[in-house]
Amino acid sequence: MEQSTTIIGQTNPLAIMFFFVFVISTLVITYWAAKRTRTTKEFYAAGRSITGFQNGLALAGDYMSAASFLGIAGLVSTKGFDGLIYSVGWLVGWPIIMFLISEPLRNLGKYTFADVVAYRLSQRPIRAAAATGSLITVLFYLIAQMVGAGTLIKLMFNLPYEVAIVLVGALMIAYVLFGGMIATTWVQIIKAVLLLGGATLLVLMTLAQFGFSYGELFGQAEKLYSAKFLEPGGLITDPVDAFSLGLALMFGTAGLPHILMRFYTVPDAREARKSVFYATGFIGYFYILTVTIGFGAAVLVGQKVIMGIDKGGNMAAPLLAEALGGNLFLGFLAAVAFATILAVVSGLTLAGASALSHDLYVGVIRRGESNEKEEVRVAKIATIGLGVAAILLGILFKGQNVAFMVGLAFAIACSANFPALLLSIVWKKFTTKGAVTSIYTGLFLAVGLIVLSPTVWVDIFHKEQKATVEKQVKAIEDGSKARIADLEKMKAAGQDAAQMDAAIASEKAMADSQLKEAKSQMPKAPFKLKNPAIFSMGAAFLVGILFSLMGREKRAEEMYEEEKLRTYVGIGAE
Amino acid sequence: MSKRSVHDMLEDPDFKSLSSQKNSISLVLTILELVLYFGFIALIAFNKPFLASKLSGGTATTVGIPIAVGTIIFSWIFTGIYIWWANNKYDVLVKKVKEKIGG
């Protein structure tokens, strides 16, 4: 069933038509929202008018990035079971948000998670630190999305990379600038519905090919790619690294500023809670779909075709759509993927803008003394600034591997943001010093250790050296293989067997020692793990607790009672 | 609200029962979720052959696949348990406490 022709990479009028329908309808919504976006409450929090169900969809729309849709389907199609590990990891942070964070966050804060951390501590240092953590998380996530968008759109619409980046940047600025949180929310809701609907359709069409039997699907996958395809393989070799990745995915979700910000768009804690329940359901359902799509693509399209178009497998889902539903379905899915990117970058931009205006400008520079009109104006300037920065960084990072940036965003979110947020909610003796040192420790360790890890140190800084060594290794292996094959031939042709066997053995030994020598030249990362979370998050908790125990903050402890009442009962929550 | 009344409220048996119930539910479910997910990770790290074994004789489907999908489904069920408890028990208690302070 392998098909070799695809129109991916060519201009696709149907995709462009679907895309225009999406853009025009979202711009109409933005126009409508613009009339209702004057106060800070409207700009940052959609006037707290979103229902739990709507917010659940919007949360899902904010979270299900193109990286997770195309990336996980691609990973499953090329690596089989190992791809599932990511789809599970991307979901398990949501229950944690539900049990520990969603209600206190909604009851204590106004617009950003810094509101909660700063609730009973000294405003300025906390806001400066929390805003820094937010901004850096948002920026790395944003760059990864922009670079992904450019590459994707180039493949799907045959537009030049730079044009694609400018288009994405301009649209995201328009949504946020004019429509604020209301427009952003609706872009995310529409995108979530399209994505869930499109993926469901794709799964139904896939399963129809296998008589709606998963056993049949897996059976054919096994026949094509051996039983190994359905087993855990080489993705997780070091248990500590695996544990560390798990921590980053799980607690990183609970520290992502653009996700936390969505809890202020609902009227109360009850709706916040419902949001997480719906979001977890939608996202879980979606990740189960991507697994089916991945296996389906591997069987129906074939790894050769998938990896021929994109080595990382990112085109697996669109290729499957094309194979099953032709140009029309491919066009639809391409437009959905584009919509996905727009929804995620808009949410990120809004979170970045609120950190800059609400936390840095009003909280730090103006010491809390600013009026609403001024704050909204600063937020809008920040939106334009972030949008332009995203476009420039997107162009600057063209062609870079962006996977590590997503990893870094999660590592920073779980190390810098999450510990301070959690401790400020649950621990009476938490102090300003503890919070500030915890945030900066998490931030610097996460960034520093990733730079020293194999992902950046070897794959980026010592790229050429690594490539040279790999080339040498390959040359040695090929040469030795060829010489052994010659010797085998001579042996088969009747030459002295014992002598030939000895020659083969000595050839093997020589190749081994040469390989060892060559491999010793391989650049080594100073930090062995790919995922620093276990150290950076651990240290952030430890430092936060130690510095808090070193001194007492009387005012913070007194205010804890009021905070506690508000956390549980919601009295005084806006 | 004077500071005294806040302190009194926190000492109120109704509030105490509300906060301790909420804490234990949150804690128990968080631990369950951690065990669920890191149990899955631990299986991958330490017991690959188990995950690679077949569900039954005639099928290609490995044990690992329903376990992975099950982890996702259980995570959702846990949030369902929480929201069921919160809607039916917690909110009733919150209402009672709020009425007491007239808030």
XYZ file of C-alpha atoms in Angstrom:
677
model
C 0.000 0.000 0.000
C 3.028 2.236 -0.186
C 2.394 5.371 -2.145
C 5.208 7.417 -3.489
C 3.573 10.550 -4.821
C 2.598 13.425 -2.595
C 1.819 17.038 -3.247
C 3.442 18.126 0.030
C 5.967 20.793 -0.847
C 3.857 22.151 -3.684
C 1.450 25.047 -3.597
C -1.861 23.641 -2.453
C -4.837 25.875 -3.342
C -7.236 23.931 -1.129
C -4.983 24.342 1.900
C -4.701 28.036 1.184
C -8.485 28.330 0.854
C -9.113 26.566 4.191
C -6.463 28.742 5.769
C -8.088 31.948 4.505
C -11.463 30.852 5.859
C -9.842 30.326 9.261
C -7.944 33.622 9.237
C -10.930 35.663 8.107
C -13.284 34.148 10.672
C -10.782 34.670 13.488
C -10.192 38.267 12.384
C -13.950 38.871 12.492
C -13.915 37.574 16.066
C -10.955 39.815 16.839
C -12.881 42.812 15.498
C -15.834 41.912 17.730
C -13.544 41.330 20.713
C -11.684 44.596 20.147
C -14.783 46.541 21.127
C -14.849 44.712 24.457
C -11.154 45.022 25.286
C -10.537 48.256 27.178
C -9.810 47.404 30.799
C -6.946 45.266 32.085
C -9.487 42.659 33.188
C -10.766 42.412 29.632
C -7.336 42.480 28.034
C -5.612 39.881 30.256
C -8.564 37.813 31.423
C -11.426 38.170 28.923
C -13.433 39.923 31.662
C -13.563 36.560 33.537
C -16.459 35.691 31.255
C -15.295 32.301 29.916
C -17.142 29.181 31.126
C -15.384 26.090 32.433
C -16.161 24.100 29.291
C -14.989 26.871 26.962
C -11.846 27.365 29.017
C -11.188 23.621 28.945
C -11.260 23.732 25.148
C -9.114 26.878 25.100
C -6.591 25.293 27.505
C -6.428 22.279 25.223
C -6.032 24.612 22.234
C -3.265 26.490 24.028
C -1.435 23.290 24.981
C -1.768 21.014 21.919
C 0.970 22.612 19.864
C 1.930 21.661 16.331
C 5.028 20.128 17.887
C 2.914 17.707 19.869
C 0.463 16.940 17.053
C 2.905 16.498 14.179
C 5.871 15.614 16.373
C 4.282 12.785 18.372
C 2.502 11.275 15.346
C 5.886 11.426 13.579
C 7.760 9.939 16.517
C 5.288 7.047 16.756
C 5.451 6.423 13.011
C 9.257 6.272 13.010
C 10.051 4.886 16.475
C 6.896 2.953 17.338
C 6.314 2.381 21.052
C 8.927 4.936 22.123
C 6.743 7.665 20.666
C 4.033 6.720 23.169
C 6.290 7.693 26.049
C 6.020 11.322 24.996
C 2.293 11.260 24.445
C 1.848 9.978 27.999
C 4.356 12.462 29.431
C 2.638 15.403 27.822
C -0.607 14.676 29.655
C 0.346 13.750 33.202
C 0.989 17.315 34.373
C -2.701 18.128 34.146
C -3.910 16.147 37.167
C -1.132 17.853 39.158
C -2.459 21.254 38.081
C -5.932 20.140 39.142
C -4.998 18.786 42.581
C -2.460 21.397 43.673
C -2.688 24.588 41.679
C -5.896 25.447 39.841
C -8.139 26.526 42.734
C -5.587 28.440 44.830
C -4.329 30.115 41.675
C -7.805 31.300 40.745
C -8.646 32.357 44.309
C -5.437 34.277 45.005
C -4.322 35.804 41.739
C -5.494 38.422 39.324
C -3.703 37.996 36.012
C -0.364 36.205 36.357
C 1.065 33.483 38.598
C 3.404 36.139 40.026
C 0.278 37.580 41.712
C 0.094 34.397 43.777
C 3.798 34.186 44.647
C 3.850 37.878 45.571
C 0.563 37.718 47.503
C 2.070 37.992 51.001
C 5.744 38.588 50.156
C 7.572 41.739 49.035
C 6.092 42.710 45.711
C 9.041 44.156 43.798
C 11.756 41.490 44.099
C 9.222 38.683 43.624
C 7.620 40.247 40.596
C 11.004 40.944 39.021
C 12.097 37.343 39.539
C 8.799 35.709 38.537
C 8.478 37.900 35.452
C 12.018 36.944 34.407
C 11.180 33.256 34.801
C 7.939 33.721 32.833
C 9.528 35.707 30.040
C 12.400 33.305 29.489
C 10.046 30.302 29.469
C 7.753 32.076 27.018
C 10.589 33.186 24.743
C 12.099 29.713 24.330
C 8.685 28.208 23.715
C 7.918 30.991 21.249
C 11.148 30.555 19.264
C 10.524 26.807 19.017
C 6.995 27.430 17.727
C 8.101 30.082 15.240
C 10.871 27.978 13.736
C 8.502 25.016 13.586
C 5.875 27.215 11.921
C 8.262 28.457 9.260
C 9.462 24.966 8.389
C 5.956 23.518 8.386
C 4.410 26.239 6.272
C 7.273 26.041 3.828
C 6.516 22.340 3.398
C 2.750 22.586 3.333
C 2.083 25.803 1.419
C 5.330 26.180 -0.491
C 5.843 29.686 0.912
C 9.351 30.996 1.643
C 10.384 30.512 5.289
C 10.743 34.227 6.031
C 7.356 35.064 4.530
C 5.759 32.359 6.647
C 7.354 33.725 9.837
C 6.266 37.284 9.111
C 2.730 36.100 8.332
C 2.470 34.150 11.609
C 3.973 37.057 13.569
C 1.657 39.642 12.032
C -1.487 37.600 12.654
C -0.548 36.826 16.241
C 0.151 40.516 16.935
C -3.246 41.409 15.446
C -5.177 38.901 17.572
C -3.520 39.898 20.839
C -3.198 43.624 20.190
C -6.803 44.234 19.175
C -8.709 41.382 20.721
C -6.659 40.625 23.856
C -7.613 37.534 25.822
C -11.135 37.334 24.344
C -9.908 36.970 20.760
C -7.024 34.707 21.822
C -9.452 32.450 23.694
C -11.746 32.084 20.694
C -8.846 31.429 18.330
C -7.784 28.656 20.739
C -11.304 27.225 21.031
C -11.872 27.119 17.256
C -8.464 25.597 16.736
C -9.065 22.937 19.405
C -12.386 21.942 17.813
C -10.828 21.787 14.335
C -7.847 19.806 15.585
C -9.919 17.324 17.606
C -12.420 16.927 14.755
C -9.729 16.538 12.093
C -7.747 14.027 14.143
C -10.892 12.007 14.942
C -11.803 11.850 11.262
C -8.266 10.790 10.378
C -8.372 8.009 12.988
C -11.761 6.747 11.796
C -10.550 6.653 8.206
C -7.380 4.858 9.310
C -9.219 2.258 11.357
C -11.644 1.656 8.484
C -8.653 0.276 6.569
C -8.165 -2.332 9.288
C -11.792 -3.331 9.822
C -11.814 -1.132 12.960
C -9.491 -3.550 14.708
C -6.437 -2.348 16.583
C -5.155 -5.923 16.635
C -5.115 -5.884 12.843
C -3.349 -2.484 12.749
C -0.636 -3.598 15.200
C -0.367 -6.946 13.425
C 0.436 -5.264 10.119
C 2.830 -2.852 11.833
C 4.667 -5.850 13.293
C 4.788 -7.581 9.911
C 6.320 -4.502 8.271
C 8.759 -3.368 10.948
C 9.314 -6.457 13.184
C 8.108 -6.970 16.739
C 10.629 -4.409 18.029
C 8.387 -1.652 16.678
C 5.801 -2.397 19.371
C 8.299 -2.612 22.231
C 10.144 0.011 24.256
C 13.502 0.580 22.592
C 16.465 2.881 22.893
C 14.744 6.153 23.732
C 15.147 5.634 27.451
C 18.426 3.989 28.368
C 19.476 5.882 31.464
C 16.846 5.574 34.231
C 17.946 8.832 35.902
C 17.562 10.684 32.614
C 14.147 9.114 32.106
C 13.039 10.122 35.585
C 14.351 13.633 34.987
C 12.481 13.972 31.692
C 9.344 12.761 33.460
C 9.723 15.434 36.153
C 10.166 18.165 33.540
C 7.103 17.123 31.563
C 4.932 16.637 34.627
C 5.768 19.693 36.713
C 6.738 21.862 33.754
C 3.112 21.833 32.624
C 2.164 23.212 36.041
C 4.625 26.082 35.605
C 3.893 27.262 32.059
C 2.868 30.941 32.276
C 0.537 30.857 29.281
C -1.346 27.891 30.737
C -1.555 29.328 34.275
C -2.812 32.613 32.868
C -5.897 30.935 31.458
C -7.197 30.269 34.993
C -8.032 33.940 35.388
C -10.460 33.959 32.469
C -13.114 32.014 34.400
C -15.376 33.554 37.063
C -14.425 31.357 40.040
C -12.520 28.353 41.396
C -15.375 26.003 40.547
C -15.123 26.864 36.857
C -11.325 26.714 37.030
C -11.619 23.161 38.305
C -14.050 22.227 35.521
C -11.636 23.722 32.970
C -8.907 21.300 33.987
C -11.249 18.322 33.895
C -12.377 19.121 30.347
C -8.857 20.045 29.233
C -7.417 16.773 30.585
C -10.145 14.831 28.768
C -9.610 16.608 25.451
C -5.829 16.437 25.614
C -5.771 12.783 26.691
C -8.201 11.844 23.930
C -6.087 13.777 21.436
C -2.840 12.050 22.435
C -4.480 8.651 22.122
C -5.537 9.698 18.615
C -1.996 10.753 17.672
C -0.745 7.285 18.638
C -3.220 5.663 16.239
C -2.293 8.197 13.558
C 1.395 7.400 14.038
C 0.980 3.635 13.702
C -1.496 4.133 10.850
C 0.969 6.309 8.941
C 3.766 3.791 9.442
C 1.642 1.036 7.896
C -0.366 2.914 5.250
C 2.216 5.476 4.107
C 5.434 3.725 5.041
C 8.489 4.982 6.937
C 10.492 5.356 3.749
C 8.090 7.927 2.307
C 7.598 9.698 5.654
C 11.309 10.051 6.351
C 12.003 10.897 2.723
C 10.003 14.109 3.126
C 11.165 14.995 6.617
C 13.794 13.064 8.536
C 12.114 13.688 11.868
C 8.837 12.202 10.622
C 6.917 15.441 11.186
C 4.899 14.999 8.009
C 3.480 11.593 9.003
C 0.002 12.898 9.864
C -0.421 15.094 6.741
C 0.869 12.268 4.539
C -1.640 9.866 6.067
C -4.399 12.409 5.495
C -3.378 12.698 1.869
C -3.246 8.929 1.421
C -6.718 8.466 2.890
C -8.621 11.613 1.995
C -6.706 13.040 -0.930
C -5.879 16.645 -1.579
C -9.008 17.928 0.155
C -8.200 16.328 3.520
C -4.526 17.244 3.253
C -5.530 20.845 2.625
C -7.810 20.825 5.633
C -5.156 19.329 7.905
C -2.502 21.744 6.661
C -4.761 24.660 7.532
C -5.474 23.131 10.956
C -1.748 22.798 11.623
C -1.274 26.459 10.742
C -4.222 27.430 12.972
C -2.619 25.405 15.751
C 0.563 27.418 15.570
C -1.332 30.710 15.548
C -3.351 29.778 18.630
C -0.294 28.704 20.611
C 1.880 31.700 19.724
C -0.983 34.089 20.531
C -1.346 32.571 23.990
C 2.406 32.800 24.520
C 2.550 36.417 23.397
C -0.251 37.384 25.755
C 1.508 35.658 28.661
C 4.773 37.429 27.807
C 3.031 40.788 27.467
C 1.322 40.409 30.851
C 4.634 39.533 32.528
C 6.172 42.672 31.016
C 3.311 45.071 31.758
C 1.531 43.719 34.844
C 4.580 42.378 36.702
C 7.603 44.317 35.444
C 6.154 47.704 34.507
C 3.382 48.153 37.058
C 4.770 45.935 39.849
C 8.453 46.780 39.653
C 8.969 50.081 37.808
C 5.849 51.905 38.980
C 5.719 50.135 42.353
C 2.085 49.205 41.862
C 0.976 52.743 41.156
C -0.489 52.853 37.708
C -3.935 53.225 36.219
C -5.675 50.720 33.993
C -5.446 52.791 30.842
C -1.690 53.078 31.209
C -1.308 49.372 31.978
C -3.284 48.306 28.910
C -1.210 50.688 26.792
C 2.035 49.197 28.100
C 0.680 45.683 27.531
C -0.106 46.577 23.919
C 3.368 48.035 23.367
C 4.819 44.877 24.908
C 2.700 42.780 22.518
C 4.146 44.570 19.495
C 7.665 44.287 20.922
C 7.290 40.571 21.592
C 5.743 39.983 18.179
C 8.620 41.719 16.401
C 11.148 39.876 18.581
C 9.450 36.563 17.758
C 9.667 37.290 14.017
C 13.358 38.278 14.225
C 14.303 35.324 16.443
C 12.331 32.988 14.208
C 14.394 34.132 11.224
C 17.651 34.090 13.212
C 17.115 30.498 14.385
C 16.174 29.250 10.914
C 17.145 25.626 10.397
C 18.078 25.065 14.048
C 16.952 21.971 15.886
C 14.261 23.371 18.129
C 13.442 20.271 20.144
C 15.863 21.314 22.878
C 14.167 24.717 23.181
C 10.860 23.064 24.027
C 12.751 20.890 26.505
C 14.387 23.972 27.940
C 11.062 25.790 28.280
C 9.675 22.854 30.275
C 12.861 22.589 32.364
C 12.707 26.293 33.265
C 8.966 26.150 33.951
C 9.335 23.252 36.373
C 12.496 24.621 38.039
C 12.027 28.388 38.196
C 8.246 28.769 38.282
C 6.698 25.715 39.880
C 8.611 25.406 43.199
C 8.077 29.054 44.181
C 4.411 28.876 43.189
C 3.744 25.707 45.167
C 5.695 26.760 48.269
C 3.960 30.130 48.374
C 0.578 28.377 48.421
C 1.269 25.632 50.947
C 4.014 26.821 53.271
C 3.463 29.417 55.964
C 7.164 30.080 56.587
C 8.047 30.786 52.958
C 9.888 34.131 52.723
C 10.726 36.675 50.053
C 14.385 35.673 50.148
C 13.400 32.029 49.794
C 11.169 32.731 46.798
C 13.653 34.949 44.964
C 16.611 32.601 45.471
C 14.468 29.617 44.488
C 13.358 31.221 41.215
C 16.863 32.340 40.182
C 18.459 29.043 41.223
C 15.949 27.083 39.128
C 16.364 29.430 36.188
C 20.178 29.492 36.079
C 20.600 25.794 36.784
C 18.073 24.765 34.131
C 19.662 26.961 31.460
C 23.241 26.256 32.561
C 22.883 22.491 32.752
C 21.139 22.310 29.362
C 24.030 24.266 27.834
C 26.477 21.771 29.395
C 24.349 18.759 28.422
C 24.897 16.568 25.343
C 21.945 18.238 23.553
C 23.681 21.611 23.330
C 27.348 20.963 24.195
C 27.842 18.098 21.735
C 25.045 18.478 19.188
C 25.342 22.244 18.742
C 28.668 23.544 20.079
C 30.768 20.601 18.872
C 28.668 19.697 15.874
C 31.584 19.542 13.425
C 33.840 17.566 15.742
C 31.011 15.101 16.331
C 30.383 14.784 12.590
C 34.124 14.196 11.932
C 34.298 11.444 14.517
C 31.135 9.837 13.175
C 32.603 9.951 9.672
C 35.841 8.328 10.889
C 33.918 5.630 12.732
C 31.871 4.889 9.650
C 34.977 4.766 7.434
C 36.709 2.326 9.803
C 33.609 0.135 10.003
C 33.074 0.132 6.236
C 36.763 -0.566 5.510
C 36.957 -3.424 7.964
C 33.676 -4.883 6.697
C 34.970 -4.809 3.107
C 38.295 -6.450 4.050
C 36.519 -9.147 6.070
C 34.175 -9.809 3.152
C 37.245 -10.206 0.886
C 38.820 -12.652 3.312
C 35.547 -14.604 3.544
C 35.463 -14.804 -0.240
C 39.049 -16.090 -0.360
C 38.154 -18.651 2.307
C 35.124 -19.785 0.323
C 37.274 -19.985 -2.804
C 39.369 -22.674 -1.117
C 42.254 -20.838 0.536
C 43.603 -22.184 3.849
C 40.591 -21.823 6.176
C 42.536 -21.615 9.443
C 44.823 -18.937 8.043
C 41.850 -16.928 6.750
C 40.001 -17.222 10.085
C 43.074 -15.923 11.863
C 43.283 -13.023 9.405
C 39.630 -12.224 9.959
C 40.074 -12.291 13.739
C 43.083 -9.992 13.624
C 41.213 -7.666 11.247
C 38.333 -7.539 13.719
C 40.644 -6.809 16.636
C 42.402 -4.072 14.701
C 39.092 -2.481 13.712
C 37.956 -2.613 17.349
C 41.037 -0.823 18.607
C 40.785 1.751 15.829
C 37.120 2.328 16.656
C 37.948 2.754 20.311
C 40.636 5.279 19.438
C 38.313 7.200 17.104
C 35.423 7.193 19.561
C 37.653 8.553 22.314
C 37.887 11.715 20.219
C 34.100 12.158 20.551
C 33.314 15.444 22.310
C 31.988 14.783 25.817
C 29.409 16.928 27.538
C 30.411 18.164 31.015
C 26.882 17.325 32.221
C 25.810 13.807 31.336
C 21.985 14.031 31.439
C 19.870 15.405 28.612
C 17.236 16.599 31.072
C 18.400 18.688 34.039
C 15.043 18.848 35.849
C 15.935 16.396 38.591
C 18.813 18.658 39.689
C 17.500 22.097 38.774
C 14.029 21.562 40.245
C 15.417 19.764 43.277
C 17.862 22.594 43.914
C 15.147 25.229 43.485
C 13.021 23.558 46.182
C 16.015 23.057 48.469
C 17.314 26.618 48.142
C 13.810 28.049 48.598
C 13.325 26.057 51.801
C 16.815 26.718 53.209
C 16.728 30.474 52.634
C 13.238 30.651 54.133
C 14.383 28.804 57.255
C 17.345 31.162 57.667
C 15.124 34.118 58.541
C 11.532 34.798 59.430
C 9.200 37.194 57.713
C 6.595 38.217 60.247
C 4.247 39.999 57.895
C 4.202 37.049 55.484
C 3.362 34.630 58.279
C 0.569 36.877 59.551
C -0.918 37.254 56.126
C -0.814 33.495 55.627
C -4.029 33.113 57.605
C -5.912 35.443 55.343
C -4.339 33.756 52.337
C -5.375 30.375 53.650
C -8.986 31.416 54.124
C -9.039 32.827 50.632
C -7.342 29.766 49.117
C -9.904 27.361 50.472
C -13.101 29.367 50.505
C -12.463 31.969 47.832
C -13.467 34.984 49.924
C -12.093 38.145 48.388
C -11.194 36.462 45.110
C -11.899 38.591 42.103
C -12.812 41.469 58.080
C -10.707 42.067 61.174
C -7.639 39.966 61.790
C -9.260 38.412 64.827
C -12.161 37.081 62.809
C -9.854 35.565 60.199
C -8.034 33.741 62.953
C -11.313 32.582 64.463
C -12.527 31.351 61.128
C -9.418 29.232 60.693
C -10.068 27.720 64.128
C -13.688 26.989 63.244
C -14.338 23.236 63.167
C -16.130 23.521 59.830
C -13.183 25.270 58.205
C -10.760 22.852 59.790
C -12.653 19.873 58.435
C -12.906 21.530 55.018
C -9.223 22.299 54.738
C -8.077 18.942 56.072
C -10.404 17.051 53.714
C -9.175 19.095 50.778
C -5.539 18.564 51.759
C -5.899 14.830 52.110
C -7.799 14.423 48.836
C -5.228 16.545 46.976
C -2.321 14.714 48.569
C -3.696 11.207 48.009
C -4.573 11.883 44.369
C -1.223 13.589 43.707
C 0.618 10.576 45.113
C -1.550 8.195 43.057
C -0.773 10.162 39.906
C 2.967 10.172 40.692
C 2.919 6.422 41.319
C 0.976 5.848 38.102
C 3.274 7.881 35.872
C 6.628 7.096 37.430
C 5.561 3.469 37.662
C 5.172 3.551 33.881
C 8.585 5.227 33.492
C 10.137 2.700 35.897
C 8.728 -0.185 33.844
C 10.335 1.262 30.721
C 13.624 1.799 32.506
C 13.823 -1.487 34.432
C 11.430 -4.027 32.915
C 11.356 -3.689 29.155
C 10.701 -7.432 28.584
C 7.412 -7.196 30.494
C 6.189 -4.310 28.338
C 7.371 -6.165 25.234
C 5.434 -9.352 26.033
C 2.345 -10.027 23.953
C -1.155 -9.506 25.297
C -2.197 -12.955 24.116
C -0.824 -15.699 21.894
C -2.241 -14.663 18.543
C -1.793 -10.901 18.683
C 0.999 -8.482 17.896
C -0.211 -6.020 20.511
C 2.249 -5.711 23.377
C 1.367 -5.250 27.037
C 3.038 -1.838 26.863
C 0.418 -0.325 24.593
C -2.641 -0.707 26.861
C -0.462 0.315 29.808
C 0.540 3.564 28.078
C -3.017 4.336 27.006
C -4.247 3.274 30.448
C -1.920 5.805 32.094
C -3.596 8.548 30.083
C -7.089 7.285 30.867
C -6.365 6.852 34.600
C -4.966 10.379 34.800
C -8.277 11.604 33.487
C -10.259 9.391 35.854
C -8.284 10.837 38.808
C -9.241 14.374 37.790
C -12.816 13.076 37.476
C -12.726 11.728 41.028
C -11.451 15.074 42.265
C -14.083 17.120 40.491
C -16.844 14.749 41.652
C -15.708 15.159 45.241
C -15.280 18.913 44.885
C -18.686 19.482 43.316
C -20.592 17.256 45.712
C -18.786 17.638 49.032
C -16.318 20.485 48.997
C -18.595 23.142 47.522
C -21.281 22.305 50.088
C -18.784 22.810 52.913
C -17.489 26.019 51.338
C -21.041 27.356 51.160
C -21.606 26.510 54.807
C -18.421 28.264 55.904
C -19.185 31.280 53.756
C -22.663 31.613 55.258
C -21.168 31.535 58.737
C -19.012 34.573 58.072
C -21.635 36.167 55.907
C -19.212 36.431 52.989
